[in-house]
N, CA, C and O atoms as a DFTB+ gen file, in Angstrom:
756 C
 N C O
     1  1     -22.968      20.586      18.787
     2  2     -22.646      21.137      17.482
     3  2     -22.030      22.225      18.323
     4  3     -22.860      22.970      18.843
     5  1     -20.570      22.530      18.614
     6  2     -20.026      24.319      18.886
     7  2     -19.892      24.923      17.902
     8  3     -19.514      24.331      16.891
     9  1     -20.212      26.581      17.881
    10  2     -20.620      27.217      17.101
    11  2     -19.500      27.167      15.984
    12  3     -19.799      27.500      14.837
    13  1     -18.185      26.748      16.303
    14  2     -16.876      26.705      16.054
    15  2     -17.112      25.641      14.718
    16  3     -16.448      25.688      13.682
    17  1     -18.156      24.731      14.988
    18  2     -17.897      23.733      14.067
    19  2     -18.668      24.307      12.775
    20  3     -18.341      24.356      11.590
    21  1     -20.164      24.847      13.679
    22  2     -21.229      25.165      12.673
    23  2     -20.730      26.289      11.776
    24  3     -21.649      26.700      11.067
    25  1     -19.376      27.031      11.538
    26  2     -18.935      27.899      10.678
    27  2     -17.717      26.946       9.601
    28  3     -17.286      27.746       8.770
    29  1     -17.420      26.293       9.505
    30  2     -16.705      25.748       9.064
    31  2     -17.557      24.462       8.361
    32  3     -18.668      24.191       8.816
    33  1     -16.968      23.642       7.180
    34  2     -17.585      23.097       5.835
    35  2     -16.916      21.570       6.568
    36  3     -15.836      20.993       6.688
    37  1     -18.355      21.404       6.936
    38  2     -18.353      19.610       7.491
    39  2     -18.451      18.270       6.498
    40  3     -19.354      17.980       5.714
    41  1     -17.179      17.531       6.807
    42  2     -17.019      16.714       5.824
    43  2     -16.888      15.038       6.390
    44  3     -16.112      14.615       7.247
    45  1     -17.464      14.610       5.950
    46  2     -17.652      12.603       6.733
    47  2     -17.296      11.840       5.559
    48  3     -17.532      12.052       4.369
    49  1     -16.587      10.770       6.230
    50  2     -16.359       9.923       5.735
    51  2     -16.858       8.434       6.409
    52  3     -17.261       8.167       7.541
    53  1     -16.686       7.739       5.413
    54  2     -17.520       6.464       5.775
    55  2     -16.722       5.310       5.417
    56  3     -15.741       5.476       4.691
    57  1     -16.993       4.303       5.792
    58  2     -16.264       3.308       5.157
    59  2     -16.803       1.587       5.929
    60  3     -17.034       1.294       7.102
    61  1     -16.844       0.783       4.715
    62  2     -17.410      -0.578       5.239
    63  2     -16.062      -1.285       4.401
    64  3     -15.272      -0.805       3.588
    65  1     -16.216      -2.845       5.088
    66  2     -14.671      -3.303       4.873
    67  2     -15.146      -4.350       3.459
    68  3     -14.229      -4.678       2.705
    69  1     -16.256      -4.734       3.214
    70  2     -16.721      -5.268       2.347
    71  2     -17.537      -5.152       1.520
    72  3     -18.538      -4.647       2.029
    73  1     -17.696      -5.397       0.233
    74  2     -18.810      -5.216      -0.358
    75  2     -20.033      -6.048       0.078
    76  3     -20.909      -5.901      -0.774
    77  1     -20.456      -6.903       1.118
    78  2     -21.638      -7.115       2.071
    79  2     -22.097      -6.368       2.885
    80  3     -23.188      -6.681       3.362
    81  1     -21.614      -5.448       3.220
    82  2     -22.006      -4.850       3.954
    83  2     -22.715      -3.303       3.309
    84  3     -22.873      -3.009       2.124
    85  1     -23.048      -2.501       4.506
    86  2     -23.704      -1.321       3.708
    87  2     -23.519       0.237       4.850
    88  3     -23.633       0.455       6.057
    89  1     -23.201       0.996       3.688
    90  2     -22.504       1.863       3.803
    91  2     -23.932       3.494       4.865
    92  3     -23.649       4.625       5.259
    93  1     -25.296       2.708       4.904
    94  2     -26.547       3.579       5.264
    95  2     -26.555       3.872       6.499
    96  3     -26.600       5.063       6.804
    97  1     -26.514       2.909       7.473
    98  2     -25.827       3.953       9.335
    99  2     -25.193       4.854       9.079
   100  3     -25.775       5.923       8.890
   101  1     -23.867       4.787       8.979
   102  2     -22.843       6.188       8.824
   103  2     -23.177       6.906       8.177
   104  3     -23.219       8.047       8.637
   105  1     -23.678       6.669       6.520
   106  2     -24.064       8.132       6.206
   107  2     -25.641       8.517       6.898
   108  3     -25.674       9.748       6.882
   109  1     -26.576       8.148       7.325
   110  2     -27.711       8.568       7.803
   111  2     -27.018       9.564       9.321
   112  3     -27.574      10.612       9.651
   113  1     -25.894       9.075      10.021
   114  2     -25.442       9.809      10.700
   115  2     -25.173      11.058      10.657
   116  3     -25.727      12.025      11.180
   117  1     -23.952      10.928       9.750
   118  2     -23.028      11.576       9.206
   119  2     -23.559      12.668       8.734
   120  3     -23.090      13.793       8.906
   121  1     -24.911      12.308       7.903
   122  2     -26.150      13.640       7.423
   123  2     -26.475      14.395       8.917
   124  3     -26.091      15.551       9.097
   125  1     -27.146      13.716       9.876
   126  2     -27.847      14.320      10.868
   127  2     -26.860      15.352      11.590
   128  3     -27.259      16.373      12.150
   129  1     -25.284      14.885      11.492
   130  2     -24.263      16.002      12.023
   131  2     -23.955      17.228      11.209
   132  3     -23.483      18.257      11.693
   133  1     -24.194      17.087      10.194
   134  2     -24.406      17.861       8.715
   135  2     -23.324      17.899       7.792
   136  3     -22.985      18.846       7.081
   137  1     -22.969      17.100       7.855
   138  2     -22.056      16.894       6.670
   139  2     -22.108      16.945       5.143
   140  3     -22.018      15.885       4.524
   141  1     -22.201      17.724       4.706
   142  2     -22.155      18.074       3.323
   143  2     -21.774      17.345       2.165
   144  3     -22.526      16.972       1.264
   145  1     -20.420      17.152       2.267
   146  2     -19.963      16.356       1.624
   147  2     -19.477      14.975       2.318
   148  3     -19.090      14.956       3.487
   149  1     -19.522      13.984       1.615
   150  2     -19.742      12.949       2.483
   151  2     -18.395      11.699       1.555
   152  3     -18.814      11.194       0.513
   153  1     -17.194      11.384       1.920
   154  2     -16.633      10.288       1.124
   155  2     -16.437       8.536       1.718
   156  3     -15.715       7.931       2.510
   157  1     -17.454       8.263       0.871
   158  2     -17.533       6.869       0.816
   159  2     -16.638       6.243       0.513
   160  3     -15.762       6.719      -0.208
   161  1     -16.580       4.645       1.100
   162  2     -15.330       3.773       0.836
   163  2     -15.991       2.484       0.822
   164  3     -17.104       2.586       1.338
   165  1     -15.709       1.216       0.396
   166  2     -15.993      -0.289       0.323
   167  2     -14.691      -0.714       0.892
   168  3     -14.820      -1.898       0.583
   169  1     -13.913      -0.687       1.289
   170  2     -12.445      -1.184       1.175
   171  2     -12.097      -1.769       2.996
   172  3     -12.501      -1.316       4.067
   173  1     -11.249      -2.858       2.695
   174  2     -10.677      -2.967       3.880
   175  2      -9.730      -2.032       4.520
   176  3      -8.722      -1.824       3.845
   177  1      -9.796      -1.441       5.607
   178  2      -9.423      -0.670       6.649
   179  2      -8.043      -1.106       6.778
   180  3      -7.455      -0.273       7.467
   181  1      -7.055      -2.305       6.319
   182  2      -5.742      -2.638       5.900
   183  2      -5.014      -1.884       5.323
   184  3      -3.906      -1.445       5.632
   185  1      -6.059      -1.620       3.894
   186  2      -5.554      -1.033       2.535
   187  2      -4.995      -0.184       2.873
   188  3      -5.152       0.412       3.938
   189  1      -3.976       0.116       1.758
   190  2      -3.160       1.366       2.497
   191  2      -3.802       2.530       1.147
   192  3      -3.971       3.745       1.047
   193  1      -4.042       1.102       0.118
   194  2      -4.243       2.187      -0.547
   195  2      -6.361       3.068      -1.334
   196  3      -7.040       3.237      -2.347
   197  1      -6.332       3.222      -0.213
   198  2      -7.826       3.976      -0.086
   199  2      -7.950       4.848      -1.076
   200  3      -6.954       5.572      -1.072
   201  1      -8.858       5.197      -2.119
   202  2      -8.316       5.990      -2.781
   203  2      -9.775       7.711      -2.055
   204  3      -9.772       8.929      -1.876
   205  1     -10.405       6.882      -1.972
   206  2     -11.135       7.996      -1.799
   207  2     -10.715       8.973      -0.088
   208  3     -10.896      10.164       0.165
   209  1     -10.218       8.039       0.654
   210  2      -9.408       8.619       1.795
   211  2      -8.821       9.389       1.321
   212  3      -9.015      10.517       1.774
   213  1      -7.911       9.274       0.305
   214  2      -6.638       9.911      -0.255
   215  2      -7.603      11.164      -1.266
   216  3      -6.933      12.091      -1.720
   217  1      -8.607      11.152      -1.472
   218  2      -9.349      12.191      -2.355
   219  2      -9.885      13.089      -0.921
   220  3     -10.253      14.240      -1.156
   221  1      -9.920      12.825      -0.098
   222  2     -10.522      13.602       1.381
   223  2      -9.595      14.129       1.690
   224  3      -9.712      15.242       2.202
   225  1      -8.460      13.623       1.529
   226  2      -6.786      13.824       2.629
   227  2      -6.339      15.032       1.750
   228  3      -5.600      15.833       2.322
   229  1      -6.715      15.333       0.259
   230  2      -6.183      15.972      -0.755
   231  2      -6.997      16.908      -0.810
   232  3      -6.588      18.027      -1.118
   233  1      -8.499      16.660      -0.495
   234  2      -9.224      18.423      -0.817
   235  2      -9.069      19.018       0.212
   236  3      -9.125      20.210      -0.088
   237  1      -8.875      18.893       1.454
   238  2      -8.727      19.691       3.100
   239  2      -8.283      20.973       2.764
   240  3      -7.289      21.315       2.123
   241  1      -9.263      21.703       3.347
   242  2      -8.388      23.539       3.894
   243  2      -8.700      23.430       4.996
   244  3      -9.467      22.710       5.636
   245  1      -7.667      24.652       5.296
   246  2      -7.813      25.026       6.984
   247  2      -9.549      24.839       7.262
   248  3     -10.351      24.735       6.334
   249  1      -9.895      24.823       8.581
   250  2     -11.214      24.805       8.899
   251  2     -12.125      23.658       8.846
   252  3     -13.052      23.330       9.586
   253  1     -11.755      23.262       8.054
   254  2     -12.393      22.221       7.535
   255  2     -12.592      21.671       8.695
   256  3     -11.745      21.954       9.543
   257  1     -14.212      20.339       9.298
   258  2     -14.230      19.229       9.926
   259  2     -14.611      18.460       9.745
   260  3     -15.780      18.374       9.370
   261  1     -13.389      16.904      10.009
   262  2     -13.611      15.598       9.114
   263  2     -14.179      14.452      10.138
   264  3     -13.567      13.929      11.070
   265  1     -15.306      14.249       9.773
   266  2     -16.093      13.213      11.108
   267  2     -16.552      11.953      10.665
   268  3     -17.185      11.773       9.625
   269  1     -16.291      11.268      11.306
   270  2     -16.549       9.897      10.956
   271  2     -17.300       9.241      12.422
   272  3     -17.204       9.778      13.526
   273  1     -18.010       8.041      12.152
   274  2     -19.156       7.518      13.019
   275  2     -18.632       6.984      14.485
   276  3     -19.089       7.070      15.625
   277  1     -17.124       6.223      13.750
   278  2     -16.023       5.639      14.493
   279  2     -14.857       5.917      14.523
   280  3     -14.472       6.515      13.518
   281  1     -13.815       5.647      15.588
   282  2     -12.432       5.563      14.827
   283  2     -12.219       5.122      14.141
   284  3     -11.675       5.700      13.200
   285  1     -12.611       3.144      14.086
   286  2     -11.819       1.539      13.634
   287  2     -12.633       2.241      12.283
   288  3     -12.031       1.561      11.452
   289  1     -13.476       3.024      11.511
   290  2     -14.300       3.785      10.502
   291  2     -13.140       4.037       9.565
   292  3     -13.097       3.591       8.418
   293  1     -11.797       5.104      10.367
   294  2     -10.479       5.353       9.919
   295  2      -9.432       4.834       9.304
   296  3      -8.754       5.009       8.291
   297  1      -9.517       4.019      10.389
   298  2      -7.860       3.100      10.862
   299  2      -8.299       2.085      11.413
   300  3      -9.317       1.823      12.055
   301  1      -6.827       1.172      10.878
   302  2      -7.138       0.196      11.370
   303  2      -6.002      -0.234      12.692
   304  3      -5.851      -1.389      13.091
   305  1      -5.278       0.960      13.235
   306  2      -4.254       0.375      14.061
   307  2      -4.033       1.916      14.379
   308  3      -4.258       2.800      13.553
   309  1      -3.468       2.187      15.940
   310  2      -3.029       3.514      16.517
   311  2      -1.772       4.682      15.380
   312  3      -1.510       5.868      15.182
   313  1      -1.409       3.446      14.986
   314  2       0.059       4.642      14.254
   315  2      -0.412       4.779      13.106
   316  3       0.127       5.758      12.592
   317  1      -1.538       4.053      12.059
   318  2      -2.638       4.501      11.232
   319  2      -3.427       5.653      11.138
   320  3      -3.529       6.441      10.198
   321  1      -4.041       5.650      12.369
   322  2      -4.743       6.923      13.149
   323  2      -4.040       7.899      13.401
   324  3      -4.440       9.049      13.221
   325  1      -3.158       7.678      13.748
   326  2      -2.351       8.833      13.891
   327  2      -1.566       9.825      12.523
   328  3      -1.488      11.034      12.303
   329  1      -1.060       8.544      11.788
   330  2      -0.939       9.007      10.833
   331  2      -1.971       9.870       9.435
   332  3      -1.590      10.546       8.479
   333  1      -3.321       9.471       9.870
   334  2      -4.163      10.236       8.969
   335  2      -4.808      11.422       9.572
   336  3      -5.323      12.339       8.933
   337  1      -4.738      11.328      10.773
   338  2      -5.369      12.414      11.579
   339  2      -4.386      13.275      11.177
   340  3      -4.673      13.925      10.171
   341  1      -2.788      13.571      11.901
   342  2      -1.737      14.189      11.448
   343  2      -2.197      15.196      10.340
   344  3      -2.535      16.379      10.355
   345  1      -2.037      14.000       9.136
   346  2      -2.233      14.758       8.153
   347  2      -3.966      15.777       7.520
   348  3      -4.388      16.216       6.450
   349  1      -4.500      15.712       9.150
   350  2      -5.966      16.217       8.640
   351  2      -5.849      17.395       9.334
   352  3      -6.565      18.349       9.028
   353  1      -4.497      17.515      10.841
   354  2      -4.178      18.812      11.207
   355  2      -3.392      19.703      10.620
   356  3      -3.421      20.922      10.786
   357  1      -2.602      19.013       9.848
   358  2      -1.324      19.804       8.958
   359  2      -2.423      20.239       8.006
   360  3      -2.421      21.470       8.017
   361  1      -3.292      19.816       7.247
   362  2      -3.827      20.729       6.591
   363  2      -4.633      22.040       6.972
   364  3      -5.090      22.866       6.182
   365  1      -4.715      22.050       8.506
   366  2      -5.241      22.994       8.916
   367  2      -7.353      22.708       9.725
   368  3      -8.202      23.437      10.238
   369  1      -7.231      21.195       9.339
   370  2      -8.235      20.885       9.302
   371  2      -8.806      20.489      11.417
   372  3      -8.174      20.615      12.466
   373  1      -9.952      20.109      11.169
   374  2      -9.718      19.376      12.274
   375  2     -10.836      18.080      12.279
   376  3     -11.900      18.066      11.660
   377  1     -10.251      16.913      13.219
   378  2     -11.340      15.906      13.152
   379  2     -11.683      15.532      13.998
   380  3     -11.214      15.979      15.045
   381  1     -12.705      14.491      14.045
   382  2     -13.992      14.211      15.275
   383  2     -14.804      13.252      14.906
   384  3     -15.597      13.245      13.964
   385  1     -14.512      12.212      15.903
   386  2     -15.922      10.673      15.942
   387  2     -16.770      11.199      16.599
   388  3     -16.662      12.204      17.302
   389  1     -17.941      10.355      16.354
   390  2     -19.236      10.540      17.002
   391  2     -18.905       9.873      17.855
   392  3     -18.462      10.307      18.919
   393  1     -19.024       8.873      17.620
   394  2     -18.356       7.522      18.837
   395  2     -17.866       7.456      20.069
   396  3     -18.472       7.018      21.046
   397  1     -16.647       7.933      20.049
   398  2     -15.216       8.337      20.804
   399  2     -15.322       9.814      20.964
   400  3     -14.488      10.428      20.297
   401  1     -16.341      10.731      21.858
   402  2     -15.651      12.387      22.374
   403  2     -14.301      12.563      22.502
   404  3     -13.744      13.575      22.074
   405  1     -13.888      11.927      22.894
   406  2     -12.104      12.228      23.118
   407  2     -11.344      12.792      22.031
   408  3     -10.463      13.650      22.084
   409  1     -11.948      12.011      20.762
   410  2     -11.400      12.305      19.558
   411  2     -11.896      13.192      19.062
   412  3     -12.800      13.071      18.235
   413  1     -11.394      14.351      19.473
   414  2     -12.075      16.075      18.860
   415  2     -11.076      17.148      18.986
   416  3     -10.876      17.836      19.987
   417  1     -10.193      17.237      17.322
   418  2      -9.233      17.773      17.391
   419  2      -9.165      19.270      17.523
   420  3      -8.149      19.962      17.476
   421  1     -10.563      19.708      17.718
   422  2     -11.147      21.422      17.829
   423  2     -11.513      21.583      19.556
   424  3     -12.268      22.459      19.979
   425  1     -10.812      20.549      20.451
   426  2     -10.567      20.863      22.268
   427  2      -9.029      20.599      22.279
   428  3      -8.279      20.036      21.482
   429  1      -8.807      21.326      23.696
   430  2      -7.615      20.531      24.736
   431  2      -7.320      19.488      24.643
   432  3      -6.147      19.205      24.400
   433  1      -8.502      18.309      24.842
   434  2      -8.829      16.894      25.351
   435  2      -8.046      16.219      24.088
   436  3      -7.022      15.536      24.064
   437  1      -8.980      16.701      22.965
   438  2      -8.431      15.586      22.022
   439  2      -7.265      15.752      21.112
   440  3      -6.862      15.011      20.215
   441  1      -6.791      16.951      21.567
   442  2      -5.285      17.380      21.148
   443  2      -4.820      16.802      21.981
   444  3      -3.990      16.051      21.469
   445  1      -4.857      16.615      23.570
   446  2      -3.913      15.956      24.639
   447  2      -3.784      13.888      23.759
   448  3      -2.874      13.059      23.762
   449  1      -4.964      13.883      23.267
   450  2      -5.392      12.743      22.652
   451  2      -4.197      12.383      21.244
   452  3      -3.549      11.391      20.910
   453  1      -4.308      13.335      20.881
   454  2      -3.613      12.652      19.470
   455  2      -2.806      12.750      20.155
   456  3      -2.483      11.598      20.447
   457  1      -1.830      13.841      20.970
   458  2      -0.410      13.755      20.917
   459  2      -0.220      12.585      21.996
   460  3       0.970      12.643      22.307
   461  1      -0.905      11.430      22.793
   462  2      -0.923      10.926      23.488
   463  2      -0.827       9.043      22.406
   464  3      -0.073       8.091      22.610
   465  1      -2.009       9.228      21.262
   466  2      -1.829       8.273      19.967
   467  2      -0.721       8.610      19.181
   468  3      -0.453       7.894      18.216
   469  1       0.143       9.844      19.512
   470  2       1.717       9.937      18.733
   471  2       2.392       8.947      19.435
   472  3       3.006       8.130      18.750
   473  1       2.429       8.790      21.067
   474  2       3.396       8.534      21.607
   475  2       3.121       7.089      21.395
   476  3       4.098       6.382      21.148
   477  1       1.947       6.537      21.452
   478  2       1.607       5.136      21.836
   479  2       1.847       4.577      19.967
   480  3       1.671       3.372      19.791
   481  1       2.169       5.307      18.870
   482  2       2.288       5.202      17.257
   483  2       3.883       4.719      17.771
   484  3       4.348       3.617      18.064
   485  1       4.325       5.768      17.739
   486  2       5.873       5.260      18.179
   487  2       6.786       4.448      18.721
   488  3       7.978       4.198      18.540
   489  1       5.153       3.784      20.074
   490  2       5.971       1.895      20.834
   491  2       5.401       1.397      20.177
   492  3       5.756       0.238      20.389
   493  1       4.308       1.339      19.038
   494  2       4.166       0.209      18.012
   495  2       5.339       0.199      16.979
   496  3       6.079      -0.711      16.605
   497  1       5.273       1.227      16.721
   498  2       6.465       1.283      15.462
   499  2       7.585       0.446      15.695
   500  3       7.821      -0.515      14.962
   501  1       8.393       0.791      16.810
   502  2       8.996       0.611      17.067
   503  2       9.326      -0.940      17.606
   504  3      10.444      -1.454      17.578
   505  1       7.880      -1.684      18.194
   506  2       8.085      -2.712      19.031
   507  2       7.837      -3.551      17.275
   508  3       8.436      -4.567      16.919
   509  1       7.093      -2.988      16.659
   510  2       6.845      -4.174      14.930
   511  2       8.702      -3.963      14.927
   512  3       8.991      -5.156      15.015
   513  1       9.817      -3.365      14.893
   514  2      10.530      -2.764      13.854
   515  2      11.866      -4.117      14.933
   516  3      12.822      -4.851      14.679
   517  1      11.067      -3.714      16.071
   518  2      11.768      -4.904      17.069
   519  2      11.903      -6.231      16.432
   520  3      12.834      -7.019      16.268
   521  1      10.754      -6.206      16.157
   522  2       9.592      -8.441      16.073
   523  2      10.278      -8.231      14.350
   524  3      10.909      -9.174      13.872
   525  1      10.189      -7.646      13.979
   526  2      10.752      -7.942      12.258
   527  2      12.242      -7.968      12.076
   528  3      12.629      -8.312      10.959
   529  1      13.240      -7.634      13.071
   530  2      14.686      -7.602      13.318
   531  2      15.024      -9.180      13.876
   532  3      15.556     -10.148      13.332
   533  1      14.525      -8.984      15.054
   534  2      14.562     -10.651      15.461
   535  2      13.865     -11.721      14.919
   536  3      14.225     -12.887      15.082
   537  1      12.850     -11.377      14.260
   538  2      12.360     -12.718      12.607
   539  2      13.391     -12.586      11.974
   540  3      14.222     -13.260      12.582
   541  1      13.926     -12.059      10.989
   542  2      15.322     -11.913       9.984
   543  2      16.122     -12.510      11.254
   544  3      16.891     -13.029      10.446
   545  1      16.487     -12.791      12.124
   546  2      17.574     -13.103      12.514
   547  2      17.825     -14.694      12.777
   548  3      18.664     -15.544      12.480
   549  1      16.321     -14.575      13.679
   550  2      15.839     -15.982      13.515
   551  2      15.995     -17.200      12.234
   552  3      16.410     -18.359      12.205
   553  1      15.369     -16.161      11.136
   554  2      15.185     -17.029       9.868
   555  2      16.888     -17.231       9.466
   556  3      17.275     -18.398       9.425
   557  1      17.889     -16.150       9.177
   558  2      19.130     -16.500       9.005
   559  2      19.607     -17.793      10.275
   560  3      19.853     -18.969      10.007
   561  1      19.641     -17.148      11.681
   562  2      19.982     -18.295      11.680
   563  2      20.004     -19.539      12.136
   564  3      20.754     -20.101      12.934
   565  1      18.514     -20.118      11.150
   566  2      17.870     -21.152      10.416
   567  2      18.654     -21.719       8.674
   568  3      18.394     -22.686       7.958
   569  1      19.510     -20.748       8.552
   570  2      19.891     -20.802       7.202
   571  2      18.681     -20.410       6.393
   572  3      19.004     -20.791       5.267
   573  1      17.601     -19.930       6.304
   574  2      16.771     -19.324       4.934
   575  2      17.402     -18.396       4.525
   576  3      18.118     -17.795       5.326
   577  1      17.342     -17.975       3.139
   578  2      18.212     -16.674       2.403
   579  2      16.747     -15.773       2.805
   580  3      15.843     -16.195       3.526
   581  1      16.789     -14.765       2.294
   582  2      16.313     -13.177       2.843
   583  2      16.225     -12.577       0.974
   584  3      16.936     -12.703      -0.023
   585  1      14.965     -11.934       1.303
   586  2      14.944     -11.371      -0.003
   587  2      13.638     -11.977      -0.737
   588  3      12.586     -12.343      -0.214
   589  1      14.083     -11.978      -2.370
   590  2      13.305     -12.413      -3.076
   591  2      13.918     -14.074      -3.638
   592  3      15.064     -14.524      -3.611
   593  1      12.807     -14.610      -4.059
   594  2      13.610     -15.632      -4.402
   595  2      14.560     -15.873      -6.133
   596  3      14.293     -15.614      -7.307
   597  1      15.344     -16.293      -5.637
   598  2      16.316     -16.101      -6.883
   599  2      15.460     -16.954      -8.219
   600  3      14.633     -17.863      -8.290
   601  1      16.136     -16.147      -9.099
   602  2      15.683     -17.279     -10.483
   603  2      15.697     -18.128     -11.142
   604  3      14.910     -18.766     -11.841
   605  1      16.913     -18.121     -10.825
   606  2      18.111     -19.227     -11.486
   607  2      18.402     -20.524     -10.307
   608  3      18.405     -20.204      -9.118
   609  1      18.575     -21.568     -10.584
   610  2      18.781     -22.841      -9.407
   611  2      20.483     -22.925      -9.348
   612  3      20.960     -22.941     -10.482
   613  1      21.193     -22.964      -8.580
   614  2      22.868     -23.162      -8.409
   615  2      23.016     -23.689      -9.427
   616  3      23.811     -23.110     -10.167
   617  1      22.391     -24.959      -9.968
   618  2      22.513     -25.519     -11.315
   619  2      22.672     -25.115     -12.526
   620  3      23.439     -25.447     -13.430
   621  1      21.611     -24.137     -12.400
   622  2      21.879     -23.206     -13.603
   623  2      22.663     -22.136     -13.521
   624  3      23.207     -21.641     -14.508
   625  1      22.770     -21.733     -12.438
   626  2      24.090     -20.535     -12.274
   627  2      25.249     -20.577     -13.019
   628  3      25.932     -19.784     -13.666
   629  1      25.267     -22.534     -12.535
   630  2      26.461     -22.804     -12.441
   631  2      26.791     -23.182     -14.437
   632  3      27.828     -23.196     -15.101
   633  1      25.544     -23.395     -14.739
   634  2      25.916     -24.154     -16.318
   635  2      25.540     -22.581     -17.060
   636  3      25.441     -22.443     -18.280
   637  1      25.388     -21.631     -16.212
   638  2      25.233     -20.234     -17.088
   639  2      26.804     -19.852     -17.237
   640  3      27.405     -19.463     -18.239
   641  1      27.196     -20.047     -16.146
   642  2      28.897     -19.596     -15.946
   643  2      29.850     -20.250     -16.935
   644  3      30.716     -19.584     -17.503
   645  1      29.720     -21.328     -17.105
   646  2      30.475     -22.236     -17.927
   647  2      30.041     -21.746     -19.511
   648  3      30.698     -21.356     -20.476
   649  1      28.714     -21.953     -19.284
   650  2      28.254     -21.240     -21.181
   651  2      29.031     -19.526     -21.188
   652  3      29.704     -18.871     -21.983
   653  1      28.699     -19.412     -20.381
   654  2      29.583     -17.675     -20.793
   655  2      31.333     -17.738     -20.650
   656  3      32.084     -17.026     -21.316
   657  1      31.723     -18.619     -19.764
   658  2      33.329     -18.453     -20.647
   659  2      33.919     -19.333     -21.763
   660  3      35.041     -19.623     -22.176
   661  1      32.459     -19.663     -22.099
   662  2      33.325     -19.846     -23.796
   663  2      32.236     -19.204     -24.998
   664  3      31.771     -19.692     -26.028
   665  1      32.102     -18.064     -24.427
   666  2      31.856     -16.910     -24.903
   667  2      29.982     -16.985     -25.584
   668  3      29.458     -16.514     -26.593
   669  1      29.578     -17.622     -24.698
   670  2      27.812     -16.685     -24.897
   671  2      27.458     -16.155     -24.561
   672  3      27.259     -16.147     -23.347
   673  1      26.977     -15.020     -25.584
   674  2      26.414     -13.617     -24.578
   675  2      25.773     -13.568     -23.825
   676  3      25.339     -14.666     -23.476
   677  1      25.228     -12.280     -23.007
   678  2      24.383     -12.372     -22.231
   679  2      23.202     -12.351     -22.217
   680  3      22.474     -12.339     -21.225
   681  1      22.753     -12.344     -23.911
   682  2      21.400     -11.971     -24.584
   683  2      21.379     -13.110     -24.841
   684  3      20.203     -13.357     -25.112
   685  1      22.313     -14.527     -24.984
   686  2      22.040     -15.180     -25.500
   687  2      21.207     -16.121     -24.028
   688  3      20.082     -16.620     -23.985
   689  1      22.307     -16.075     -22.954
   690  2      22.052     -16.941     -22.253
   691  2      20.318     -16.073     -21.570
   692  3      19.324     -16.709     -21.220
   693  1      20.394     -15.232     -21.569
   694  2      19.000     -14.418     -21.082
   695  2      17.628     -15.128     -21.587
   696  3      16.755     -15.629     -20.879
   697  1      17.679     -15.025     -23.154
   698  2      16.949     -16.241     -23.550
   699  2      16.902     -17.265     -23.122
   700  3      15.871     -17.832     -22.762
   701  1      17.742     -17.594     -23.088
   702  2      18.341     -19.890     -23.159
   703  2      16.880     -19.473     -21.517
   704  3      15.761     -19.985     -21.471
   705  1      17.355     -18.645     -20.645
   706  2      16.848     -18.938     -19.652
   707  2      15.727     -18.431     -18.786
   708  3      15.556     -18.679     -17.592
   709  1      14.934     -17.625     -19.637
   710  2      14.166     -16.898     -20.165
   711  2      13.873     -15.445     -18.661
   712  3      12.780     -15.010     -18.300
   713  1      14.983     -15.126     -18.225
   714  2      15.294     -14.036     -17.289
   715  2      15.809     -12.923     -17.994
   716  3      15.726     -12.699     -19.201
   717  1      16.333     -12.273     -17.138
   718  2      16.576     -10.930     -18.072
   719  2      18.154     -10.914     -18.005
   720  3      18.754     -11.875     -17.522
   721  1      18.844      -9.760     -18.519
   722  2      20.067      -9.869     -19.009
   723  2      20.788      -9.822     -17.181
   724  3      21.509     -10.706     -16.719
   725  1      20.500      -9.016     -16.700
   726  2      21.393      -8.055     -15.352
   727  2      21.133      -9.480     -14.426
   728  3      21.930      -9.764     -13.532
   729  1      20.076     -10.254     -14.690
   730  2      20.030     -12.118     -13.739
   731  2      20.895     -12.355     -14.387
   732  3      21.774     -12.338     -13.526
   733  1      21.620     -12.685     -15.702
   734  2      22.606     -13.539     -15.992
   735  2      23.744     -12.649     -15.491
   736  3      24.385     -13.053     -14.521
   737  1      24.034     -11.580     -16.003
   738  2      25.119     -10.980     -15.473
   739  2      25.188     -11.187     -13.760
   740  3      26.304     -10.959     -13.293
   741  1      24.179     -11.571     -12.822
   742  2      24.405     -11.117     -11.545
   743  2      25.306     -12.753     -11.683
   744  3      26.506     -12.764     -11.405
   745  1      24.683     -13.910     -12.074
   746  2      24.714     -14.978     -11.840
   747  2      26.068     -15.547     -12.411
   748  3      26.557     -16.629     -12.087
   749  1      26.577     -14.681     -13.278
   750  2      28.265     -15.304     -13.954
   751  2      29.034     -14.457     -13.112
   752  3      30.008     -15.204     -13.198
   753  1      29.524     -13.375     -12.232
   754  2      29.629     -12.773     -11.333
   755  2      30.298     -13.695     -10.707
   756  3      30.689     -13.500      -9.556
């Protein structure tokens, strides 16, 4: 432990993916590292809504040191890891992982690795965007409709247009088909 870390508030973050797993080993290691406040969570790392992680990020003040036992406890992808660590750094806090000594933003090597992670996250984001666009194009070429499923079948849409032409109101048609008035309005255009 460096002297600079000893001066700052040490905060731990522990997470397990399922309720069958236990946080005990992580909590023990984080306490041994001097973490006085430990945010703990039982949630999948793939979940974007992790309440305890959000609370941790919101509570950070300049000089705090956030510690995890392993980086996979914090994030499941390079993109997520970079985004979360960037929020910590932007708040003036430092980040370190006990299992990965290179993941320590208090030194130049750690900051270099953060920059590399940022580049990798950009590449990952571009690859995802490209694959998604290619997938959409293939689906369109197969004649698949994009977006949410239609509430009304083509036959119901024709029928609603016919009823509308006879003077039936949007409200009445919406009630008849069990949809919103806006749905009927779009169908009758």
